[in-house]
C-alpha positions as a printed Julia matrix, in Angstrom:
309×3 Matrix{Float64}:
 52.65  -17.82  166.82
 49.3   -18.2   165.07
 48.44  -15.46  162.58
 44.71  -14.55  162.54
 43.47  -12.07  159.93
 40.19  -10.22  160.49
 37.91   -8.21  158.19
 34.51   -6.62  158.89
 32.17   -6.44  155.9
 31.02   -2.99  154.76
 27.97   -1.8   152.81
 30.17   -1.49  149.71
 30.93   -5.23  149.93
 27.25   -6.07  149.74
 26.66   -3.69  146.83
 29.45   -5.46  144.93
 28.08   -8.89  145.85
 31.39   -9.9   147.4
 32.06  -13.34  148.81
 34.61  -14.56  151.36
 37.01  -15.55  148.56
 37.13  -11.89  147.46
 38.25  -10.85  150.94
 40.89  -13.59  151.02
 42.38  -12.53  147.69
 41.82   -8.77  147.57
 41.91   -7.66  151.21
 44.12  -10.28  152.85
 46.1   -10.86  149.62
 46.66  -14.49  150.53
 48.48  -16.79  148.15
 46.6   -19.89  146.99
 48.62  -22.27  149.2
 47.65  -20.43  152.41
 43.99  -20.29  151.33
 43.98  -24.04  150.64
 45.6   -24.81  153.97
 43.04  -22.7   155.82
 40.2   -24.4   153.91
 41.25  -28.01  154.22
 43.86  -28.44  156.96
 43.01  -25.91  159.67
 40.06  -26.34  162.1
 37.89  -23.22  161.81
 40.43  -21.95  159.32
 37.93  -19.67  157.57
 34.98  -18.36  159.57
 32.26  -15.71  159.38
 30.91  -14.61  162.77
 32.63  -17.6   164.35
 31.08  -20.19  162.01
 33.13  -22.11  159.47
 32.04  -21.27  155.92
 32.91  -21.95  152.3
 34.79  -19.34  150.33
 31.74  -18.66  148.13
 29.77  -17.49  151.18
 28.23  -14.08  150.4
 28.84  -11.29  152.87
 26.37   -9.17  154.82
 27.06   -5.83  156.49
 28.92   -6.32  159.75
 30.03   -9.89  159.05
 33.35  -10.65  160.75
 35.58  -12.7   158.47
 38.52  -14.46  160.11
 41.28  -16.58  158.62
 43.72  -18.63  160.67
 47.13  -19.11  159.05
 48.87  -22.24  160.32
 51.9   -24.14  159.12
 53.7   -27.46  159.58
 57.3   -28.34  160.35
 59.43  -28.96  157.3
 59.59  -32.65  156.42
 62.66  -32.16  154.22
 64.89  -30.54  156.84
 66.32  -32.49  159.77
 66.0   -30.53  163.05
 69.49  -30.14  164.52
 70.43  -28.28  167.66
 72.88  -25.53  166.82
 73.69  -21.85  167.47
 71.23  -19.25  166.2
 71.56  -15.49  166.59
 68.01  -14.17  166.32
 67.88  -10.41  165.77
 64.14  -10.09  165.06
 61.05  -12.28  165.25
 57.29  -11.81  165.03
 54.26  -13.83  163.92
 55.3   -13.72  160.28
 59.1   -13.43  160.09
 62.33  -14.39  161.74
 65.64  -12.68  160.91
 68.98  -14.25  161.77
 72.58  -13.05  161.82
 74.45  -15.8   159.95
 78.14  -16.37  160.68
 80.57  -16.84  157.82
 81.3   -20.46  156.92
 77.76  -21.73  157.57
 75.61  -22.84  154.63
 71.98  -21.68  154.63
 70.36  -24.88  153.31
 71.27  -28.57  153.61
 73.55  -29.67  150.79
 76.14  -32.3   149.95
 78.37  -32.6   152.99
 76.04  -30.43  155.08
 72.93  -32.58  155.47
 72.29  -31.67  159.1
 74.55  -28.72  159.95
 73.06  -25.85  157.97
 71.32  -22.73  159.22
 68.01  -24.25  158.08
 68.61  -27.33  160.28
 69.22  -25.12  163.31
 66.13  -23.01  162.57
 64.01  -26.15  162.16
 65.14  -27.27  165.63
 64.23  -23.86  167.05
 60.73  -24.07  165.55
 60.28  -27.59  166.93
 61.47  -26.75  170.45
 59.13  -23.74  170.59
 56.16  -25.73  169.28
 55.89  -23.2   166.45
 56.05  -25.39  163.32
 56.97  -23.8   160.01
 58.42  -24.7   156.67
 61.86  -23.23  155.99
 61.19  -20.33  153.62
 64.18  -18.14  152.86
 63.71  -14.54  151.74
 66.82  -13.79  149.73
 70.03  -15.75  150.12
 73.57  -15.61  151.42
 76.61  -17.55  150.25
 78.33  -19.86  152.71
 81.18  -17.41  153.34
 79.01  -14.27  153.51
 78.0   -13.23  157.02
 75.05  -11.16  158.15
 71.3   -10.77  157.96
 69.0   -13.29  156.34
 65.2   -13.46  156.69
 62.78  -16.39  156.76
 59.01  -16.17  156.29
 56.52  -18.13  158.39
 53.92  -18.34  155.62
 53.97  -18.2   151.85
 51.91  -15.02  151.94
 54.47  -13.3   154.18
 57.25  -14.28  151.78
 55.27  -13.13  148.74
 54.6    -9.72  150.3
 58.27   -9.17  151.18
 59.36  -10.22  147.69
 56.84   -7.77  146.27
 58.46   -5.0   148.31
 61.84   -5.86  146.8
 60.36   -5.69  143.31
 58.88   -2.27  144.07
 62.1    -1.0   145.62
 60.68   -0.49  149.12
 62.77   -3.28  150.64
 66.48   -2.52  151.01
 69.46   -4.62  152.0
 72.91   -3.14  152.44
 76.13   -5.12  152.33
 79.56   -4.09  153.57
 82.62   -5.23  151.63
 86.35   -4.85  152.08
 87.96   -4.56  148.66
 91.44   -4.08  147.26
 92.82   -0.81  145.9
 92.03    2.91  145.87
 88.96    4.58  144.4
 89.02    7.83  142.44
 85.33    8.5   143.1
 83.3     7.77  146.26
 80.2     6.53  144.39
 79.8     4.12  141.52
 77.52    1.7   139.71
 78.42   -1.5   137.88
 75.81   -2.46  135.28
 77.28   -5.55  133.59
 75.54   -8.9   132.91
 76.67  -12.04  134.75
 76.62  -15.7   133.71
 78.29  -19.0   134.54
 81.84  -19.21  133.29
 81.25  -22.77  132.05
 78.2   -25.03  132.18
 77.92  -26.7   135.56
 80.6   -24.6   137.26
 79.88  -22.46  140.28
 82.12  -19.61  139.14
 80.44  -16.65  137.45
 81.85  -14.11  135.01
 80.87  -10.6   133.88
 79.88  -11.05  130.24
 77.47   -9.27  127.9
 75.69  -12.54  127.05
 74.69  -13.04  130.69
 71.72  -11.89  132.78
 71.45   -8.22  133.73
 73.13   -7.37  137.03
 73.37   -3.95  138.69
 75.48   -3.11  141.75
 75.71    0.3   143.46
 78.58    1.07  145.85
 79.78    3.87  148.09
 83.24    4.21  149.62
 82.74    4.42  153.4
 86.45    4.52  154.24
 89.54    4.54  152.06
 92.74    3.06  153.46
 96.23    2.85  151.97
 95.61   -0.17  149.76
 92.03   -1.25  150.46
 88.61    0.27  151.1
 85.42   -0.4   153.0
 82.36   -0.19  150.74
 78.65    0.04  151.36
 76.91   -1.92  148.59
 73.33   -2.28  147.38
 72.25   -4.56  144.54
 69.26   -4.17  142.24
 69.47   -7.77  141.06
 70.28  -10.96  142.93
 72.73  -12.86  140.75
 74.92  -15.53  142.3
 78.2   -14.0   143.58
 77.1   -10.66  142.11
 79.07   -8.33  144.39
 82.19  -10.47  144.22
 82.04  -10.71  140.42
 81.36   -7.0   139.86
 84.04   -5.79  142.27
 86.6    -8.07  140.63
 85.45   -6.87  137.2
 86.26   -3.23  138.03
 89.64   -4.16  139.51
 88.69   -4.15  143.2
 88.26   -7.8   144.27
 87.13   -8.52  147.8
 89.83   -9.12  150.38
 90.24  -12.83  151.09
 88.32  -13.96  148.01
 89.88  -17.15  146.61
 87.48  -17.46  143.68
 87.53  -13.92  142.27
 90.47  -12.31  144.04
 93.89  -13.04  145.46
 92.86  -15.46  148.2
 93.23  -15.43  151.99
 95.27  -12.84  153.82
 96.33  -12.78  157.45
 93.23  -12.94  159.62
 90.8   -13.22  156.72
 90.26  -16.53  154.93
 86.98  -15.77  153.14
 85.56  -13.11  150.85
 85.07  -10.06  153.08
 81.32   -9.53  152.59
 78.71   -8.87  155.27
 74.96   -8.24  154.99
 74.82   -5.51  157.6
 71.5    -3.73  157.23
 67.94   -4.55  156.22
 64.89   -2.29  155.85
 61.38   -3.39  154.91
 57.73   -3.17  155.94
 56.08   -5.79  158.13
 54.1    -7.83  155.59
 50.74   -7.63  157.38
 50.6    -4.5   159.56
 52.89   -2.35  157.4
 55.15   -1.16  160.23
 58.63   -0.06  159.13
 61.37   -2.42  160.32
 65.06   -1.44  160.26
 67.75   -3.81  161.48
 71.52   -3.46  161.56
 74.22   -5.83  162.81
 77.89   -5.07  163.41
 80.76   -6.31  161.31
 82.07   -9.74  162.35
 85.51   -9.8   164.03
 87.45  -10.89  160.93
 86.25   -7.8   159.02
 86.05   -5.46  161.98
 89.79   -5.75  162.67
 90.42   -3.89  159.38
 88.36   -0.87  160.52
 88.84   -1.14  164.27
 90.78    2.1   164.69
 87.5     3.95  164.13
 84.33    2.04  165.18
 81.8     1.79  162.37
 78.19    2.78  162.86
 76.45    0.04  160.92
 72.85    1.16  161.29
 72.51    3.53  158.3
 68.83    4.5   158.06
 69.26    6.32  154.79
 70.96    5.32  151.57
């Protein structure tokens, strides 16, 4: 899915003595890597009125500037055929629903059976080569939505939305105990418990971490929460919920471990809202709870497409 960006020069461009490079940076807001690839690796990657030009080419009124964004298949990721649940795809993004227990990137013991390996295979089979560029992250045992960008510029624009607060991601968590109030915020720093260990701990000497939660349903001895994080610290939701005395059901690292029918931390990335990085259209995507979490709320089906927070 080739992305072609187009701009028609205006009288104001000529008055300001603008060149093609100004359009690439200011109007298209391309990152340097995508500009370089268009310049050096893509036939007719940068053209004016159909003719390939240098980026210092000065514009005239009515000039049609076009940039072709292309990519190449990741050389670091082995394409492996495997299950993918695609919930959204366009020229710039692909969003997947990741099952619990699947790592996102190749790692020790998972060289060829990660989500990235399966996505690389999908790109290859569709003759749509791309690097594997994750937008955000999910732990191995967390299920739900995760996005990948098809260019560095697409990723940069989505990350910018997160920094401005216009991109939202909502998690659902099953946690122990009863809540006295339906809304709450945990604003406590997080750091590694010990150097080199994966486990994190809430500690004032750590990096700032902020988690907002809302009780969706309260049961006898556990609750279903809707959670949104301002920061993206490793294990943030699990650490913060444990810190306030409500560890996630099934969490072996920060809670009381597996329970019947649930052998992982009960956390699901259920909803994502953002703007398409190039045309600005609003995109809202929700996916249902996986079976191991759904069984705890099954008596009353959960609408998991909340368009407002």
